[in-house]
mmCIF file of C-alpha atoms in Angstrom:
data_model
loop_
_atom_site.group_PDB
_atom_site.id
_atom_site.type_symbol
_atom_site.label_atom_id
_atom_site.label_comp_id
_atom_site.label_asym_id
_atom_site.label_seq_id
_atom_site.Cartn_x
_atom_site.Cartn_y
_atom_site.Cartn_z
ATOM 1 C CA MET A 1 114.747 76.236 91.880
ATOM 2 C CA LEU A 2 111.141 75.880 90.220
ATOM 3 C CA MET A 3 108.785 78.728 88.724
ATOM 4 C CA GLY A 4 110.175 81.472 91.278
ATOM 5 C CA LEU A 5 108.450 79.442 94.492
ATOM 6 C CA GLY A 6 112.183 78.776 95.382
ATOM 7 C CA TRP A 7 111.631 74.975 95.531
ATOM 8 C CA SER A 8 114.657 72.191 94.711
ATOM 9 C CA ALA A 9 113.175 69.258 93.006
ATOM 10 C CA ALA A 10 112.537 66.353 94.912
ATOM 11 C CA HIS A 11 111.011 63.035 94.579
ATOM 12 C CA ALA A 12 112.573 62.292 91.346
ATOM 13 C CA GLY A 13 111.625 58.751 91.160
ATOM 14 C CA GLY A 14 107.712 60.110 91.063
ATOM 15 C CA PHE A 15 104.632 58.862 93.050
ATOM 16 C CA ASP A 16 101.280 57.319 91.819
ATOM 17 C CA LEU A 17 98.883 60.606 92.059
ATOM 18 C CA LEU A 18 95.750 58.012 91.595
ATOM 19 C CA THR A 19 95.796 54.616 90.803
ATOM 20 C CA ALA A 20 94.251 52.751 87.999
ATOM 21 C CA GLU A 21 92.064 50.967 90.447
ATOM 22 C CA GLN A 22 90.879 54.570 92.088
ATOM 23 C CA TRP A 23 90.595 56.194 88.717
ATOM 24 C CA ALA A 24 88.653 53.107 87.537
ATOM 25 C CA GLN A 25 86.166 54.053 90.511
ATOM 26 C CA ALA A 26 86.311 57.973 89.725
ATOM 27 C CA GLN A 27 85.066 57.058 85.979
ATOM 28 C CA ALA A 28 82.366 54.670 86.654
ATOM 29 C CA ALA A 29 80.516 56.916 89.091
ATOM 30 C CA GLU A 30 81.587 59.647 86.621
ATOM 31 C CA THR A 31 79.605 58.227 84.373
ATOM 32 C CA ARG A 32 77.033 57.286 85.896
ATOM 33 C CA GLY A 33 76.540 61.064 87.005
ATOM 34 C CA ALA A 34 77.141 62.053 83.071
ATOM 35 C CA ALA A 35 73.885 62.427 82.494
ATOM 36 C CA THR A 36 73.196 65.546 84.355
ATOM 37 C CA ALA A 37 76.939 66.662 84.079
ATOM 38 C CA LEU A 38 77.617 69.954 82.020
ATOM 39 C CA GLN A 39 80.699 70.529 80.041
ATOM 40 C CA ARG A 40 83.198 72.985 82.046
ATOM 41 C CA PRO A 41 85.801 74.271 81.062
ATOM 42 C CA ALA A 42 89.914 73.231 81.622
ATOM 43 C CA ALA A 43 89.851 75.402 84.205
ATOM 44 C CA ARG A 44 87.471 77.160 86.850
ATOM 45 C CA THR A 45 88.659 79.111 89.814
ATOM 46 C CA ARG A 46 86.580 80.924 92.703
ATOM 47 C CA SER A 47 87.271 82.029 95.594
ATOM 48 C CA LEU A 48 84.528 81.859 98.415
ATOM 49 C CA SER A 49 84.337 84.769 100.149
ATOM 50 C CA ALA A 50 87.089 86.330 98.473
ATOM 51 C CA GLY A 51 89.461 84.090 99.418
ATOM 52 C CA PRO A 52 92.693 82.863 98.562
ATOM 53 C CA GLN A 53 92.614 83.276 94.664
ATOM 54 C CA ILE A 54 94.641 79.458 93.422
ATOM 55 C CA ARG A 55 96.893 79.783 89.927
ATOM 56 C CA VAL A 56 97.464 76.923 87.944
ATOM 57 C CA LEU A 57 100.972 77.325 86.258
ATOM 58 C CA SER A 58 101.590 73.383 85.124
ATOM 59 C CA PRO A 59 99.965 71.697 83.819
ATOM 60 C CA GLN A 60 99.305 73.766 80.865
ATOM 61 C CA LEU A 61 95.649 74.819 80.570
ATOM 62 C CA GLY A 62 94.089 73.981 76.929
ATOM 63 C CA ALA A 63 97.157 71.579 76.529
ATOM 64 C CA ALA A 64 95.027 68.832 74.144
ATOM 65 C CA SER A 65 96.716 65.941 75.942
ATOM 66 C CA LEU A 66 99.134 65.423 78.342
ATOM 67 C CA ARG A 67 101.505 62.818 78.889
ATOM 68 C CA ALA A 68 102.359 61.427 82.720
ATOM 69 C CA PRO A 69 104.376 61.547 84.985
ATOM 70 C CA LEU A 70 102.846 65.202 85.359
ATOM 71 C CA ARG A 71 104.264 68.426 87.155
ATOM 72 C CA ILE A 72 101.604 70.101 89.098
ATOM 73 C CA GLU A 73 102.741 73.734 90.160
ATOM 74 C CA LEU A 74 100.072 75.909 91.717
ATOM 75 C CA GLN A 75 100.605 79.666 93.066
ATOM 76 C CA PHE A 76 98.663 80.722 96.266
ATOM 77 C CA GLN A 77 97.558 83.949 95.997
ATOM 78 C CA PRO A 78 96.449 86.015 99.333
ATOM 79 C CA VAL A 79 93.588 88.783 99.366
ATOM 80 C CA GLY A 80 94.692 91.393 101.302
ATOM 81 C CA GLU A 81 96.039 91.747 104.675
ATOM 82 C CA ALA A 82 95.648 87.669 105.488
ATOM 83 C CA ARG A 83 98.023 85.143 104.658
ATOM 84 C CA VAL A 84 97.580 81.618 103.018
ATOM 85 C CA ARG A 85 97.249 78.710 105.635
ATOM 86 C CA PRO A 86 98.631 75.932 103.655
ATOM 87 C CA GLU A 87 97.752 73.341 106.362
ATOM 88 C CA THR A 88 93.603 73.845 104.928
ATOM 89 C CA LEU A 89 95.051 72.698 101.847
ATOM 90 C CA LYS A 90 92.587 70.106 100.055
ATOM 91 C CA VAL A 91 92.734 68.033 97.157
ATOM 92 C CA LEU A 92 89.881 66.020 95.636
ATOM 93 C CA TYR A 93 89.749 64.219 92.253
ATOM 94 C CA GLY A 94 86.837 63.330 90.396
ATOM 95 C CA PHE A 95 83.009 63.394 90.886
ATOM 96 C CA LEU A 96 83.322 61.448 94.471
ATOM 97 C CA GLY A 97 86.013 63.576 95.730
ATOM 98 C CA LEU A 98 88.407 61.313 96.071
ATOM 99 C CA ASP A 99 90.571 62.503 98.661
ATOM 100 C CA LEU A 100 94.242 62.812 97.556
ATOM 101 C CA THR A 101 95.663 65.776 99.985
ATOM 102 C CA ALA A 102 97.516 63.142 101.957
ATOM 103 C CA LYS A 103 99.256 61.901 98.865
ATOM 104 C CA ILE A 104 100.292 65.318 97.708
ATOM 105 C CA ARG A 105 101.871 66.298 100.859
ATOM 106 C CA ALA A 106 104.088 63.526 101.368
ATOM 107 C CA ASN A 107 105.234 63.511 97.730
ATOM 108 C CA ALA A 108 105.507 67.668 97.278
ATOM 109 C CA GLN A 109 106.716 71.207 98.305
ATOM 110 C CA VAL A 110 103.504 72.814 99.960
ATOM 111 C CA GLY A 111 103.380 75.981 101.276
ATOM 112 C CA GLU A 112 102.104 79.676 101.524
ATOM 113 C CA LYS A 113 103.257 80.063 98.424
ATOM 114 C CA GLY A 114 102.214 77.241 96.393
ATOM 115 C CA VAL A 115 101.855 73.364 95.648
ATOM 116 C CA LEU A 116 104.532 72.119 93.695
ATOM 117 C CA ALA A 117 104.790 68.151 92.710
ATOM 118 C CA GLU A 118 107.167 66.632 90.195
ATOM 119 C CA GLN A 119 106.859 62.756 88.172
ATOM 120 C CA ALA A 120 103.194 62.833 89.737
ATOM 121 C CA ARG A 121 101.566 59.840 88.084
ATOM 122 C CA ILE A 122 98.505 59.020 87.079
ATOM 123 C CA PRO A 123 96.451 56.793 84.614
ATOM 124 C CA ALA A 124 95.527 57.696 80.942
ATOM 125 C CA GLY A 125 92.404 59.029 80.735
ATOM 126 C CA SER A 126 90.450 62.651 81.423
ATOM 127 C CA HIS A 127 90.793 63.775 84.838
ATOM 128 C CA THR A 128 89.750 66.395 87.533
ATOM 129 C CA LEU A 129 91.155 68.068 90.081
ATOM 130 C CA ARG A 130 89.601 70.128 92.698
ATOM 131 C CA ILE A 131 92.304 72.341 94.639
ATOM 132 C CA GLN A 132 90.653 74.417 98.084
ATOM 133 C CA VAL A 133 93.057 76.467 100.355
ATOM 134 C CA SER A 134 91.444 78.856 103.083
ATOM 135 C CA ASP A 135 93.731 82.125 104.038
ATOM 136 C CA THR A 136 94.238 83.227 108.518
ATOM 137 C CA LEU A 137 90.603 84.796 107.893
ATOM 138 C CA GLY A 138 88.882 81.451 107.152
ATOM 139 C CA ARG A 139 88.072 82.749 103.326
ATOM 140 C CA VAL A 140 88.564 79.737 101.015
ATOM 141 C CA GLY A 141 89.456 79.677 97.622
ATOM 142 C CA GLU A 142 89.149 76.822 94.996
ATOM 143 C CA THR A 143 89.856 75.853 91.351
ATOM 144 C CA GLU A 144 88.938 72.961 89.283
ATOM 145 C CA LEU A 145 91.313 71.863 87.072
ATOM 146 C CA ARG A 146 90.481 69.594 84.254
ATOM 147 C CA PHE A 147 92.926 67.959 81.842
ATOM 148 C CA SER A 148 93.368 65.018 79.793
ATOM 149 C CA VAL A 149 96.690 62.208 80.193
ATOM 150 C CA GLU A 150 97.449 60.483 76.788
ATOM 151 C CA ASP A 151 98.941 56.624 77.262
#
């Protein structure tokens, strides 16, 4: 059991969360938009309309740099009597908002309590993931996760 979510390890061989080509496209777009970009914290969580909270358990926030493959573990926290709807999960990457949701769904455990992705391969560099999920009342919670991966 991992981090109290009641899941066992799956996909021990790992998976490509992001290819080198996708990373290069996102970096080029982000570089073009860098003139207007502001420095942002490692993680920023917000709930739109008091939606579910998304807590990042892994990777460790504030770590100077990480090494791939990564373990990505998120915990969903519903608000009030509403339940989290895992089928509404969206995982978007970088400035372009490249949709990685299908890769997460195919290679990770996704449920009402959260997400667990083991052995997620991602190229070295700086990365931003935007994670969204809604609840049974239609409210949306969102977290932005920023991290760096070393070679």
